[in-house]
mmCIF file of C-alpha atoms in Angstrom:
data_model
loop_
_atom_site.group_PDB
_atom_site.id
_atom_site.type_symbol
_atom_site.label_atom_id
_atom_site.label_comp_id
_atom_site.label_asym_id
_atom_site.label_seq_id
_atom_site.Cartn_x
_atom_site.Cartn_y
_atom_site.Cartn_z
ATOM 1 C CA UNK A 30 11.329 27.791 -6.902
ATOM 2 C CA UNK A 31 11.427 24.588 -7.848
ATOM 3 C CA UNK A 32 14.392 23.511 -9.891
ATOM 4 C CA UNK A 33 14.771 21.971 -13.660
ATOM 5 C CA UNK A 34 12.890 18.838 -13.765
ATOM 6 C CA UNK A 35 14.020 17.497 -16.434
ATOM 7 C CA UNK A 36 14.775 13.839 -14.775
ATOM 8 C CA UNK A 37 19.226 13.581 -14.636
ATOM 9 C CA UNK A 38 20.370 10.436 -17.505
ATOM 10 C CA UNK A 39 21.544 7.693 -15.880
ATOM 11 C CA UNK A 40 22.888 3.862 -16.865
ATOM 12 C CA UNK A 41 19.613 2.029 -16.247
ATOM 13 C CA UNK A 42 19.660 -1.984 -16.047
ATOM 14 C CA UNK A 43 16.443 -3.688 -15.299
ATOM 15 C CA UNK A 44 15.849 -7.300 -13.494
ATOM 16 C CA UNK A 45 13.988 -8.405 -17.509
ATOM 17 C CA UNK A 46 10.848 -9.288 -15.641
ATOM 18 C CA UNK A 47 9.356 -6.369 -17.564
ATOM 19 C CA UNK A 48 8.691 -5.559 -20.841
ATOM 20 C CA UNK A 49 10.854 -2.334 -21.699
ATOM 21 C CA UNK A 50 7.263 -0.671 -22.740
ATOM 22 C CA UNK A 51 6.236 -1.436 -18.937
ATOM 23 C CA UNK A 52 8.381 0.906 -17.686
ATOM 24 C CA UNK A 53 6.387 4.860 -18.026
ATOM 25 C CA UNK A 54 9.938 6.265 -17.511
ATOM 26 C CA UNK A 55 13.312 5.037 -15.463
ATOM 27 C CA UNK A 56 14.447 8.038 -14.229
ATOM 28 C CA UNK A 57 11.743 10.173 -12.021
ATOM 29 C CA UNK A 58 11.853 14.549 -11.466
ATOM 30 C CA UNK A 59 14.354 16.189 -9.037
ATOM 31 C CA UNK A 60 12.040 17.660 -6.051
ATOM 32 C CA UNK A 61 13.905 20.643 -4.775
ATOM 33 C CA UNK A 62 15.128 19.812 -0.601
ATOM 34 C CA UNK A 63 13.536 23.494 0.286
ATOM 35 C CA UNK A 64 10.301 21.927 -0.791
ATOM 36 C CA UNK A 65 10.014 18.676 0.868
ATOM 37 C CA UNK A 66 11.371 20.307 4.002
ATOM 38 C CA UNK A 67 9.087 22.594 3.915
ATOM 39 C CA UNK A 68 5.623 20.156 3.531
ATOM 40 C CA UNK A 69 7.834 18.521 6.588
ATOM 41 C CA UNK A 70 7.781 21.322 8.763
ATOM 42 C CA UNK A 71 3.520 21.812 8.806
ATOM 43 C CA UNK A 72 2.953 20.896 12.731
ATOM 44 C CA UNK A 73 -0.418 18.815 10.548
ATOM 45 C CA UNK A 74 0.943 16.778 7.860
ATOM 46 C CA UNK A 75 -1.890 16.003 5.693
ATOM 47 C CA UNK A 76 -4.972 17.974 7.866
ATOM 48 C CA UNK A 77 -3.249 21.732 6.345
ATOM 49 C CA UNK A 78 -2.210 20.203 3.342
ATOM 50 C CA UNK A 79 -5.523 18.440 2.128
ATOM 51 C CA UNK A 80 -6.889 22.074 3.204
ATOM 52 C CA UNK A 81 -4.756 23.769 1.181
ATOM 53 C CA UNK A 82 -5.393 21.500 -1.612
ATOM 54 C CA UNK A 83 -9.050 22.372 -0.975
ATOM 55 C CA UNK A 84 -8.544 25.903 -1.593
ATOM 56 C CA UNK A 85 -7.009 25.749 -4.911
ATOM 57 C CA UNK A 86 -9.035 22.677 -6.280
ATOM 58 C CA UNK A 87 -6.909 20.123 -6.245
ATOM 59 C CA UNK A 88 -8.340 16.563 -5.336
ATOM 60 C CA UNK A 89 -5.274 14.440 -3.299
ATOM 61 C CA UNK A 90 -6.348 13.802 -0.058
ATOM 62 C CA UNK A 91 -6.921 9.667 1.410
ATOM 63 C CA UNK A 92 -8.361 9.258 4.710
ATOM 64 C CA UNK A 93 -6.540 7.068 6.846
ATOM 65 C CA UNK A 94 -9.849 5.029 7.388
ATOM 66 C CA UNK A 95 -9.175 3.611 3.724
ATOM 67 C CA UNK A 96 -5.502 3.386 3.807
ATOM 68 C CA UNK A 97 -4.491 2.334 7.075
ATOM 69 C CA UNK A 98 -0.961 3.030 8.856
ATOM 70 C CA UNK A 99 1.397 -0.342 9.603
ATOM 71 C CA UNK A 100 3.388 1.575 11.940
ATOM 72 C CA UNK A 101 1.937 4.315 14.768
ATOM 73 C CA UNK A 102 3.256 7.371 14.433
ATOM 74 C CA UNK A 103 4.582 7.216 11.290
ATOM 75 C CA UNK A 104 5.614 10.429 9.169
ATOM 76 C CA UNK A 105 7.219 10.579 5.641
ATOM 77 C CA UNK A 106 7.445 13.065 2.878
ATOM 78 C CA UNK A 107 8.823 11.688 -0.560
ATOM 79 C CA UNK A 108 8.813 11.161 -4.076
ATOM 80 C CA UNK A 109 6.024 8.809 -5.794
ATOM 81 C CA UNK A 110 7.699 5.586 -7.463
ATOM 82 C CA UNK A 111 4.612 3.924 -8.719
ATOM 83 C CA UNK A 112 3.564 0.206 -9.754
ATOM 84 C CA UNK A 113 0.432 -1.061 -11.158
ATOM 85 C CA UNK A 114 -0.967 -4.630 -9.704
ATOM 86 C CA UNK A 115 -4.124 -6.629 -11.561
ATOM 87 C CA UNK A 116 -4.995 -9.922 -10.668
ATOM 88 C CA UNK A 117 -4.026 -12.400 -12.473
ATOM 89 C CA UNK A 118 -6.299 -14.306 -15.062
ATOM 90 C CA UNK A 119 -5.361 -18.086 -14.660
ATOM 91 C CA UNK A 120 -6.523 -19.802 -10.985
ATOM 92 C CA UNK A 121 -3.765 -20.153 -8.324
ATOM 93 C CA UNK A 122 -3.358 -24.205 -8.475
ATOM 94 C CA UNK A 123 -2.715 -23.466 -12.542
ATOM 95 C CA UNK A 124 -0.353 -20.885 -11.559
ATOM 96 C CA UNK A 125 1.125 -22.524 -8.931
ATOM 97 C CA UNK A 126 1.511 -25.775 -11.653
ATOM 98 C CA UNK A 127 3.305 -23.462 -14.048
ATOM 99 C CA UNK A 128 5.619 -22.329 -11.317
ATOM 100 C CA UNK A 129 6.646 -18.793 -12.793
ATOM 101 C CA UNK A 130 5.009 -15.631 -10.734
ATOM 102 C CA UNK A 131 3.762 -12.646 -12.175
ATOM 103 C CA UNK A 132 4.942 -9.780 -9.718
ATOM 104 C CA UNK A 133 7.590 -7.797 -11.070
ATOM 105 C CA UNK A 134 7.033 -4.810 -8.332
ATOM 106 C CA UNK A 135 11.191 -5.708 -7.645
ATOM 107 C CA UNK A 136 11.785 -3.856 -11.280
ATOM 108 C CA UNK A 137 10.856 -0.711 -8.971
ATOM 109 C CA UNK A 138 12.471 -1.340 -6.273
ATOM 110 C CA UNK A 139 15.679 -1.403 -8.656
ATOM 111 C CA UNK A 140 14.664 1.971 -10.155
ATOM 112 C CA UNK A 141 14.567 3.423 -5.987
ATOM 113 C CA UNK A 142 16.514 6.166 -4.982
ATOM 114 C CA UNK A 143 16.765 7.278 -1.707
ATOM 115 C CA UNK A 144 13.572 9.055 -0.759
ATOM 116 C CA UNK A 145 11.309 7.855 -2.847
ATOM 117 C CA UNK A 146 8.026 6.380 -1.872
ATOM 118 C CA UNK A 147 6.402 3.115 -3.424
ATOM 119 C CA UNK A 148 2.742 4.224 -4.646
ATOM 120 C CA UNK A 149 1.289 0.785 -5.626
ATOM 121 C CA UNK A 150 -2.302 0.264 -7.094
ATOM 122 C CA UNK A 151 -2.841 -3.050 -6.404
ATOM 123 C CA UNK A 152 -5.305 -5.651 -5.372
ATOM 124 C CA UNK A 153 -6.923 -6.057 -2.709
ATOM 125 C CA UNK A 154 -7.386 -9.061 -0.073
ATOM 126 C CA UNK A 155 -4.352 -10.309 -1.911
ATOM 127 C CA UNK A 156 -0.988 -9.214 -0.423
ATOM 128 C CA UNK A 157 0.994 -7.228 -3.094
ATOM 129 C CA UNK A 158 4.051 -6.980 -0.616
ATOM 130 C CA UNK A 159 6.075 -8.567 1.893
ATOM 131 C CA UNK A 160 8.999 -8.998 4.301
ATOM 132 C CA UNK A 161 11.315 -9.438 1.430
ATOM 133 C CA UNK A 162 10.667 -6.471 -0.726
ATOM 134 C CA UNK A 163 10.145 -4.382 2.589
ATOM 135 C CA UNK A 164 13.686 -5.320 3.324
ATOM 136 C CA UNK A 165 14.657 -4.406 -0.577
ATOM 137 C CA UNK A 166 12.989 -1.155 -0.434
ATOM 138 C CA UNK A 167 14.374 -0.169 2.960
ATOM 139 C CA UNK A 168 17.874 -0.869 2.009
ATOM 140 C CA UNK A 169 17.431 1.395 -1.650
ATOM 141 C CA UNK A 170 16.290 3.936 0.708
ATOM 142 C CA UNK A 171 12.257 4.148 0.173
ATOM 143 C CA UNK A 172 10.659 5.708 3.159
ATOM 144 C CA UNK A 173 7.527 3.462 3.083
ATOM 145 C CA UNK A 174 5.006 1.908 1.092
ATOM 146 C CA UNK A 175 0.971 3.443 0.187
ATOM 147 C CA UNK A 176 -0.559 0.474 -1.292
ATOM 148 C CA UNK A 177 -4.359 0.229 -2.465
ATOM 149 C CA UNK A 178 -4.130 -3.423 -1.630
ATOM 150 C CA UNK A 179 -3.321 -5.908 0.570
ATOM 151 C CA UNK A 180 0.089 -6.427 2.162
ATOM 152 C CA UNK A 181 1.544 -8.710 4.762
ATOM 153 C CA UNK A 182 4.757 -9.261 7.010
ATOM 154 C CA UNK A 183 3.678 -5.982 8.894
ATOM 155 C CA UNK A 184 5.570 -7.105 11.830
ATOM 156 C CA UNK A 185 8.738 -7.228 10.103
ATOM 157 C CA UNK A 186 8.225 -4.114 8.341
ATOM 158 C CA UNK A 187 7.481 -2.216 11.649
ATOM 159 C CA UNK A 188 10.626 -4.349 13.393
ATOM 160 C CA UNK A 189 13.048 -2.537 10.005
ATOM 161 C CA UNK A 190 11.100 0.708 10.329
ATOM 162 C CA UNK A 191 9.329 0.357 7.429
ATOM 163 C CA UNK A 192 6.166 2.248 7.239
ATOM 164 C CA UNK A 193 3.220 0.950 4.694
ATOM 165 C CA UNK A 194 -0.557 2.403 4.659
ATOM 166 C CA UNK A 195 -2.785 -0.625 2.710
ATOM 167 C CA UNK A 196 -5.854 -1.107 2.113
ATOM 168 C CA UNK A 197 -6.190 -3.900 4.067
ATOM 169 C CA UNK A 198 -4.011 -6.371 5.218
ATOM 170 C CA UNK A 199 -3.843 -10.383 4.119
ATOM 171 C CA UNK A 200 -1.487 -13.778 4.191
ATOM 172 C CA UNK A 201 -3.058 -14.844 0.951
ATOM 173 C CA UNK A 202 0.489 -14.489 -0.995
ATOM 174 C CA UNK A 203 -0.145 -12.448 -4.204
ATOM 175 C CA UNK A 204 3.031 -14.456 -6.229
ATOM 176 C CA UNK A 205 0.473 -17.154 -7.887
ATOM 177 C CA UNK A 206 -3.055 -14.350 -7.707
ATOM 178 C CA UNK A 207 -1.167 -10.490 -9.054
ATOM 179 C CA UNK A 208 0.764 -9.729 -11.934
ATOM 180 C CA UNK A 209 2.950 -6.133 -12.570
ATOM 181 C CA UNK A 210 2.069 -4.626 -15.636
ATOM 182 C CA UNK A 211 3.490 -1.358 -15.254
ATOM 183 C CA UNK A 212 6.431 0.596 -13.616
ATOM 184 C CA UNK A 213 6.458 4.337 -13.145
ATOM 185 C CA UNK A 214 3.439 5.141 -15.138
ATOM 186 C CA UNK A 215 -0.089 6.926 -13.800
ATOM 187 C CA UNK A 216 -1.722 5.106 -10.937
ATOM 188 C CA UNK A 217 -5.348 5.462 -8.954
ATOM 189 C CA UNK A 218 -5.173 4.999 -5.515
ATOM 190 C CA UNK A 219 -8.369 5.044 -3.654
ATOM 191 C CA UNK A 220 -9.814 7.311 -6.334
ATOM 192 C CA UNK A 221 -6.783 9.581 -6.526
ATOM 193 C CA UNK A 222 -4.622 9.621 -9.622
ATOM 194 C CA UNK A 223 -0.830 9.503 -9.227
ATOM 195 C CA UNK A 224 1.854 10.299 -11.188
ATOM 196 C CA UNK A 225 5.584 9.518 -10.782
ATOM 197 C CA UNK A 226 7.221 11.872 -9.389
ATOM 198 C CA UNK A 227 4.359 13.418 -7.074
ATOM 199 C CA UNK A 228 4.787 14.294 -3.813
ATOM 200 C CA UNK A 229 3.522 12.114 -1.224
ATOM 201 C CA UNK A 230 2.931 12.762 2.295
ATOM 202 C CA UNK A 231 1.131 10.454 5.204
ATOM 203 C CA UNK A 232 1.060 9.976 8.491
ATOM 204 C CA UNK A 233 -1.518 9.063 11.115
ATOM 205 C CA UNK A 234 -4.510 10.913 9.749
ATOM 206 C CA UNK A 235 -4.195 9.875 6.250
ATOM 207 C CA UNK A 236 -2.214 10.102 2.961
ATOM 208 C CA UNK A 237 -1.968 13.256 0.547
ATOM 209 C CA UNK A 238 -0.298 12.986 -2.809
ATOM 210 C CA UNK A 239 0.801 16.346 -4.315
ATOM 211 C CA UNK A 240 1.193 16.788 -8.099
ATOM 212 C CA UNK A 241 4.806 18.107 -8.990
ATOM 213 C CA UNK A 242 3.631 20.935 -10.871
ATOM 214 C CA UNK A 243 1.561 22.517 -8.165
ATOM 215 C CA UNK A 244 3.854 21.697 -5.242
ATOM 216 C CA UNK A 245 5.078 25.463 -4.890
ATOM 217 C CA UNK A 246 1.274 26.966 -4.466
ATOM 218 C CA UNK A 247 -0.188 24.011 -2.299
ATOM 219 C CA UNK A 248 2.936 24.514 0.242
ATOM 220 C CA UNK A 249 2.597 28.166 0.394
ATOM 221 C CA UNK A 250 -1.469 27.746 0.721
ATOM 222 C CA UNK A 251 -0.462 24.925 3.256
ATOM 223 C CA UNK A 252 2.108 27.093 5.711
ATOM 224 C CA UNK A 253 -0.388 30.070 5.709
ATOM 225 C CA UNK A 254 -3.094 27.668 6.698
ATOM 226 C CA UNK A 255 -0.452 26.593 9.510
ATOM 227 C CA UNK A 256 0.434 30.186 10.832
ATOM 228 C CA UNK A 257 -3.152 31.595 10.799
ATOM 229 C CA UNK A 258 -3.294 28.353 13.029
ATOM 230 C CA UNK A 259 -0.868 29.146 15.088
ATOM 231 C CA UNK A 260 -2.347 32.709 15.901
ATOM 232 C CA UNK A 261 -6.058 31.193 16.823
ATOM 233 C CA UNK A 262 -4.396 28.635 18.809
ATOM 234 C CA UNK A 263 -2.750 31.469 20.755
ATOM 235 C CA UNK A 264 -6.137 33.432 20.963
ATOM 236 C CA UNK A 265 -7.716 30.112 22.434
ATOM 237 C CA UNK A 266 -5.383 30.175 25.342
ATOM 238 C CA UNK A 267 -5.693 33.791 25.883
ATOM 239 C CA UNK A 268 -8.993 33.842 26.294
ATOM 240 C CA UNK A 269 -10.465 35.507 23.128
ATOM 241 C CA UNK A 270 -13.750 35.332 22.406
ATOM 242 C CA UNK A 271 -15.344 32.220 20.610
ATOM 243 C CA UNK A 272 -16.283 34.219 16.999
ATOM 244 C CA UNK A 273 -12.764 35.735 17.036
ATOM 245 C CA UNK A 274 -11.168 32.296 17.440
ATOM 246 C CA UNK A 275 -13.103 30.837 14.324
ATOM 247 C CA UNK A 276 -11.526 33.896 12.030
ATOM 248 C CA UNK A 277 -8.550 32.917 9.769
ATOM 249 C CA UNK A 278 -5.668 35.481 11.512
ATOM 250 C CA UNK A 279 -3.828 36.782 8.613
#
């Protein structure tokens, strides 16, 4: 079962690039260990798990056609920290004149504890993130980056083991064309709302974002999924016949 929820108080100082409204909440849910271990033991990340989700009508699932991985063969389970991106209303030479950027996706990177995940709704063609606050997150100990948006420095966050999925990927620097308006509050990304706290899974084939509160049933849908899997491979290579194979072995 999954534990108390109730987010643990702690001292909270932010960077004051945020309004204290911006900020949905500073402190995110415990996830219990037995539960992300167990989303990180299906042998198909995000293929059972989207099925699963399926089965019990949840919508979660991002093909990895729309958010694509920085790094090959990259794998994480985590906790959703979240940011919301718009673009900014003055032109870039004004903004560039005034001299004061908008981002304040740092005042998450503060709030990061080790295995979390920064879910970032952002804009797109525009990078929302790079080399810098890779480095940032990597040291607070986020294990990667979904972003429906632009990023850039993928080199270096491949060279620090940093995995992102974007949207798409772009040098255009986002500090004089995005502002942050919000910190751990609900996010859409790629049609999908998020909330902080979710679970998040990705790898190769895609990204699947798990709401807290349902965790417990889409992981037990999800390892059934993976042992009736199991069995049919089994069949396959013993030779049972075709409209055997295609039966879910309970």
């Amino acid at each position: 079962m999954i534990p108390d929820q109730q987010p643990e108080e702690r001292e909270i100082h932010t960077l004051g690039r945020l309004p204290h409204e911006a900020f949905g909440t500073f402190t995110l849910p415990k996830i219990a260990s037995e539960v992300l271990e167990g989303f990180r033991a299906l042998p198909d990340l995000t293929g059972m798990t989207s099925d699963a989700m399926d089965e019990l009508g949840i919508s979660g699932a991002v093909a990895g056609g729309k958010l694509y991985p920085s790094t090959p063969g990259a794998r994480l389970v985590g906790r959703a920290l979240t940011v919301l991106n718009v673009p900014r209303e003055d032109a870039p030479e004004v903004a560039v004149q005034g001299g004061v950027s908008m981002l304040a996706d740092v005042e998450a990177h503060n709030l990061a504890e080790p295995g979390d995940v920064l879910v970032l709704q952002g804009v797109d063609t525009i990078s929302n993130m790079g080399g810098l606050l890779a480095s940032i997150a990597k040291r607070q100990g986020e294990l990667g980056a979904i972003v429906d948006g632009a990023v850039r420095d993928i080199a270096h966050s491949r060279k620090i083991e940093y995995p992102i999925w974007s949207r798409s990927i772009s040098p255009v620097t986002g500090k004089w064309r995005v502002r942050t308006i919000g910190v751990n509050v609900p996010v859409n990304i790629c049609g999908v709302s998020v909330m902080p706290g979710d679970i998040v899974l990705a790898d190769e084939v895609g990204v699947c974002f798990v709401p807290l509160e349902r965790a417990e049933s889409v992981l037990a849908n999800a390892r059934e999924i993976a042992r009736s899997e199991a069995k049919r491979q089994e069949a396959i290579v013993a030779g049972a016949p075709i409209h055997e194979v295609m039966l879910r072995k309970k």
